[in-house]
Amino acid sequence: MKISFLGLGAIGRPMAARLARLHQLTVWNRSADRATSFAAEHGARHASSPRDAAAGAEVVITCLPTSADVLSLLDGPDGLLAGLASGTLFLDCTSGDGATTRRIAERLEPLGVDFADAPVSGGTNGAEAGTLTVMVGGSPAVFERALPVLSGFGKRVVRMGPLGTGDAMKAVNNMLLGVNILALGEGLTALVKAGVSPRVAVETLNASSGRSFVSEALIPDRVLTGAWPRTFRLALLDKDAGICLQMLRELGLPAPLLERAGALLHEAREILGEEADYLEPIQLAERRSGAEIRG
Ligand code: NDP
């Protein structure tokens, strides 16, 4: 299949690499050097603009920080709309927001372009391994078209409901991820202060009822070891928490715990900066308590 992939960031690049093995791939990236190096490494074509990427593609996939970034690629002489043909399938793998997703769909509809939001979960390791979970918002017919494409990097590809519900699912998932990160920072530093060895605390937690994906998969590999790799920017997790809170407000639902977690993630982003990793709020808990989660 002729697929064009736009956005070769931390997660986009390994997703596109999976597709390059299976399809005739074209790539575009805002900073062109990332696209030229990818094209050389994976035997893909490097498009000179979003319009060039869209022209002749059967499927267009975007993976950018926000839905607003995707919207910004539509217009202008070199924009996506200038290159898209009727019948093209457009899948947005950005962790986006439902309102902007629907605006994008409204712009694509008159062109006869099928559209779905299809955010992913599973991290850069999951993208490399092709084991991502993909949360799709779109009609059953569009989902059926999208499934074989998304299976190139997704192990579990699920239709959540109509347009925007993939975004909703992803936002709630990542808010819960953020809650777990913040809670583990506070809980584990308290245990260390109380005299428990960090490794014993984590191992015991992981054999008990307070465990989570963060305590089982991330803390042992990245925190106890002191490795702290940067794979997913805290700024993006804060963006996801903001999308979740906005959705709760629109639904008229009070969410005191999630509001507080969102405020703490935002504060951590302001302190740690735009390039900090999403686990680094744990370093703030370490600094505050004077206890290190290492061992
Ligand atoms: P990065 O910050 O690593 O990369 C962002 C990519 O988007 C880069 O290719 C960047 O181009 C491009 N970009 C940024 N702004 C614009 C713009 N205005 N117009 C065009 N291109 C732009 O992000 P990730 O790859 O980590 O994340 C992408 C999406 O996937 C986000 O929505 C994120 O929340 C989600 N996600 C990320 C995961 C992860 O583990 N990293 C896991 C699951 C979801 P340039 O190279 O020029 O900077």
XYZ file of C-alpha atoms and ligand atoms in Angstrom:
343
model
C 0.000 0.000 0.000
C 1.175 3.590 -0.597
C 1.364 5.163 2.864
C 2.628 8.620 3.844
C 3.705 9.253 7.440
C 4.103 12.785 8.819
C 5.872 13.408 12.148
C 9.019 11.415 12.879
C 9.309 12.253 16.592
C 10.121 9.928 19.492
C 7.132 7.646 18.789
C 6.449 8.477 15.137
C 9.852 7.327 13.942
C 9.615 3.713 15.228
C 5.967 3.501 14.076
C 6.998 4.594 10.587
C 9.912 2.136 10.653
C 7.438 -0.743 11.159
C 5.354 0.473 8.207
C 8.448 0.816 5.992
C 8.940 -2.969 6.217
C 5.406 -3.653 4.988
C 4.443 -0.837 2.628
C 5.663 1.654 0.065
C 6.356 4.473 2.521
C 6.762 8.226 2.065
C 7.793 10.365 5.056
C 7.650 14.060 5.877
C 8.965 15.839 8.961
C 9.016 19.546 9.849
C 12.804 19.394 10.367
C 13.763 17.863 7.034
C 16.997 16.236 8.291
C 14.995 13.727 10.359
C 13.048 12.695 7.249
C 16.084 12.429 4.966
C 17.975 10.256 7.473
C 14.894 8.067 7.988
C 14.363 7.731 4.226
C 17.988 6.700 3.696
C 17.903 4.165 6.544
C 14.549 2.566 5.686
C 14.333 2.892 1.924
C 11.431 5.344 2.069
C 10.697 8.393 -0.094
C 11.229 11.802 1.482
C 8.398 14.223 0.651
C 9.282 17.895 0.328
C 6.005 19.180 1.867
C 2.754 17.900 3.396
C 1.160 18.419 -0.041
C 3.846 16.292 -1.673
C 3.344 13.617 1.023
C -0.420 13.509 0.455
C -0.243 13.393 -3.336
C -0.712 9.843 -4.585
C -1.005 8.330 -1.071
C -3.686 5.736 -0.340
C -3.241 6.329 3.395
C -1.920 9.407 5.230
C -0.858 9.081 8.875
C 0.020 11.992 11.174
C 1.713 11.768 14.587
C 2.329 15.267 15.962
C 2.240 16.705 19.498
C -1.295 18.138 19.331
C -4.422 18.138 17.147
C -3.822 21.865 16.575
C -0.471 20.971 14.973
C -2.286 18.578 12.621
C -4.890 21.229 11.783
C -2.055 23.651 10.959
C -0.757 21.279 8.260
C -4.007 21.312 6.275
C -3.926 24.727 4.625
C -1.741 26.729 2.256
C -0.236 25.935 -1.150
C 1.969 23.206 0.402
C -0.662 21.942 2.860
C -2.217 18.491 3.037
C -5.553 19.590 1.533
C -3.761 20.640 -1.654
C -2.485 17.084 -2.148
C -5.235 14.820 -0.774
C -7.433 12.967 -3.278
C -10.950 11.640 -2.780
C -10.932 8.155 -1.279
C -7.743 8.635 0.734
C -7.758 7.287 4.301
C -6.371 9.788 6.856
C -5.440 8.419 10.288
C -4.295 10.777 13.030
C -2.133 8.954 15.610
C -1.572 12.151 17.589
C -2.844 12.006 21.198
C -5.332 14.707 20.309
C -8.499 16.387 21.512
C -11.969 15.494 20.285
C -13.089 19.037 19.435
C -10.147 19.696 17.092
C -10.399 16.181 15.679
C -13.985 16.963 14.646
C -12.860 20.254 13.062
C -10.245 18.358 11.036
C -12.909 15.854 9.945
C -15.172 18.718 8.801
C -12.365 20.045 6.589
C -11.711 16.608 5.069
C -15.298 15.541 4.503
C -15.974 17.715 1.404
C -12.891 16.176 -0.221
C -14.214 12.635 0.275
C -11.347 11.740 2.617
C -12.057 9.144 5.359
C -10.751 10.199 8.764
C -10.252 8.633 12.207
C -8.423 9.567 15.399
C -6.090 6.698 16.281
C -3.856 7.593 19.247
C -1.494 4.925 20.541
C -0.216 3.623 23.882
C 2.764 1.443 24.679
C 5.725 3.800 24.435
C 8.693 3.873 22.109
C 9.587 0.256 23.007
C 6.082 -0.855 22.051
C 6.333 1.055 18.764
C 9.639 -0.679 17.934
C 8.169 -4.081 18.798
C 4.866 -3.462 16.986
C 2.888 -4.066 20.188
C 1.113 -0.727 20.600
C -2.506 -0.420 21.656
C -4.353 1.771 19.134
C -7.562 3.523 20.208
C -9.651 4.364 17.161
C -12.487 6.870 16.928
C -14.406 6.659 13.675
C -17.189 4.889 11.798
C -17.171 1.071 11.590
C -16.426 1.323 7.842
C -13.420 3.585 8.377
C -12.204 1.317 11.191
C -12.359 -1.672 8.856
C -10.179 0.164 6.324
C -7.782 1.314 9.057
C -7.307 -2.019 10.846
C -4.793 -3.651 8.454
C -2.733 -0.441 8.336
C -2.708 0.147 12.097
C -1.847 -3.520 12.712
C 1.570 -2.683 11.244
C 2.515 -1.207 14.623
C -0.452 -2.145 16.821
C -1.094 -5.433 18.570
C -4.450 -4.411 19.985
C -6.362 -2.106 17.645
C -9.727 -1.210 19.181
C -12.627 0.840 17.868
C -13.732 2.984 20.822
C -16.753 4.576 19.117
C -17.389 7.608 16.878
C -14.834 10.270 15.935
C -13.048 11.699 18.995
C -13.528 8.682 21.251
C -9.977 7.452 20.577
C -8.761 10.833 21.848
C -11.038 10.553 24.898
C -9.767 7.072 25.764
C -6.140 8.123 25.375
C -6.591 11.259 27.511
C -8.137 9.320 30.399
C -5.475 6.607 30.107
C -2.664 9.128 30.308
C -4.261 11.026 33.161
C -4.305 7.743 35.104
C -0.670 7.168 34.113
C 0.156 10.619 35.525
C -1.713 9.876 38.763
C 0.325 6.691 39.198
C 3.627 8.467 38.573
C 2.851 11.216 41.100
C 1.527 8.753 43.673
C 4.582 6.497 43.380
C 6.928 9.467 43.804
C 5.213 10.382 47.071
C 4.662 6.815 48.332
C 8.110 5.389 47.558
C 10.050 8.360 48.941
C 7.977 8.044 52.149
C 8.953 4.371 52.429
C 12.631 5.169 51.885
C 12.427 7.876 54.561
C 10.775 5.337 56.886
C 13.803 3.079 56.462
C 12.715 0.598 53.769
C 15.227 -0.245 51.018
C 13.950 1.168 47.685
C 14.314 -2.149 45.854
C 12.566 -4.118 48.606
C 9.780 -1.518 48.656
C 9.250 -1.804 44.873
C 9.449 -5.612 44.844
C 6.986 -5.914 47.729
C 4.612 -3.409 46.142
C 4.741 -5.392 42.914
C 3.644 -8.513 44.809
C 0.845 -6.560 46.512
C -2.369 -4.759 45.648
C -0.948 -1.240 45.150
C 1.056 -2.197 42.065
C 0.600 -0.637 38.633
C 2.214 -0.531 35.178
C 4.451 2.273 36.456
C 5.633 0.295 39.502
C 6.021 -2.968 37.578
C 7.509 -1.886 34.264
C 8.936 1.619 34.617
C 10.284 2.081 38.146
C 12.531 -1.043 38.118
C 13.984 -0.285 34.658
C 14.318 3.470 34.760
C 14.240 4.773 38.354
C 15.889 2.122 40.565
C 18.687 1.843 37.985
C 19.099 5.632 37.773
C 18.851 5.325 33.953
C 16.100 7.980 33.490
C 15.871 7.673 29.675
C 13.915 10.407 27.892
C 11.267 8.636 25.779
C 8.072 10.659 26.279
C 8.075 14.327 27.144
C 6.397 15.404 30.377
C 5.048 18.362 28.361
C 3.023 15.879 26.280
C 1.708 14.070 29.372
C 0.650 17.453 30.776
C -1.088 18.161 27.450
C -2.943 14.821 27.735
C -3.997 15.578 31.325
C -5.315 18.953 30.127
C -7.391 17.238 27.418
C -8.828 14.851 30.014
C -9.747 17.675 32.412
C -11.332 19.716 29.620
C -13.451 16.685 28.693
C -14.574 16.227 32.317
C -15.558 19.905 32.479
C -17.517 19.622 29.229
C -19.307 16.582 30.650
C -20.100 18.562 33.819
C -18.394 15.970 36.027
C -16.508 16.955 39.161
C -13.065 15.325 39.407
C -11.214 16.713 42.443
C -8.486 14.055 42.424
C -7.769 14.363 38.703
C -7.872 18.199 38.846
C -5.201 18.109 41.560
C -3.066 15.597 39.637
C -3.359 17.743 36.509
C -2.231 20.833 38.441
C 0.763 18.922 39.868
C 1.797 17.642 36.424
C 1.570 21.154 35.016
C 3.638 22.551 37.884
C 6.252 19.807 37.331
C 6.430 20.730 33.635
C 7.038 24.372 34.539
C 9.841 23.416 36.939
C 11.478 20.698 34.822
C 11.069 22.203 31.341
C 9.813 21.136 27.906
C 12.367 18.371 27.331
C 11.948 16.589 30.708
C 10.750 12.977 30.632
C 7.350 12.023 32.019
C 8.882 10.103 34.950
C 10.909 13.090 36.148
C 8.169 14.362 38.538
C 9.495 11.488 40.686
C 12.793 13.390 40.893
C 10.864 16.343 42.334
C 9.474 14.049 45.065
C 13.033 12.876 45.719
C 14.287 16.471 46.008
C 11.442 17.471 48.330
C 11.907 14.488 50.625
C 15.684 14.088 50.452
C 15.097 10.355 49.764
C 16.432 8.605 46.638
C 14.618 5.715 44.949
C 17.780 3.839 43.816
C 19.107 0.396 44.371
P 8.099 14.497 19.878
O 8.074 15.774 20.602
O 9.223 13.543 20.092
O 8.030 14.748 18.278
C 7.078 15.612 17.744
C 7.062 15.489 16.231
O 6.088 16.400 15.716
C 8.379 15.878 15.574
O 8.502 15.147 14.376
C 8.188 17.366 15.306
O 8.971 17.856 14.235
C 6.733 17.377 14.888
N 6.086 18.669 15.092
C 5.960 19.352 16.251
N 5.218 20.464 16.061
C 4.902 20.491 14.736
C 4.164 21.386 13.928
N 3.583 22.481 14.429
N 4.036 21.098 12.600
C 4.613 19.996 12.069
N 5.327 19.110 12.794
C 5.462 19.346 14.112
O 6.693 13.791 20.182
P 6.339 12.229 20.247
O 6.769 11.563 18.986
O 6.787 11.679 21.552
O 4.741 12.323 20.323
C 3.916 12.481 19.178
C 2.471 12.199 19.643
O 2.389 10.856 20.118
C 2.030 13.110 20.797
O 0.680 13.428 20.663
C 2.267 12.234 22.028
O 1.460 12.630 23.109
C 1.948 10.850 21.476
N 2.568 9.711 22.155
C 3.913 9.664 22.457
C 4.455 8.549 23.093
C 5.928 8.429 23.436
O 6.296 7.438 24.106
N 6.803 9.342 23.025
C 3.593 7.409 23.491
C 2.227 7.530 23.059
C 1.728 8.642 22.452
P 10.485 18.355 14.447
O 11.344 17.142 14.239
O 10.651 19.383 13.400
O 10.583 18.922 15.841
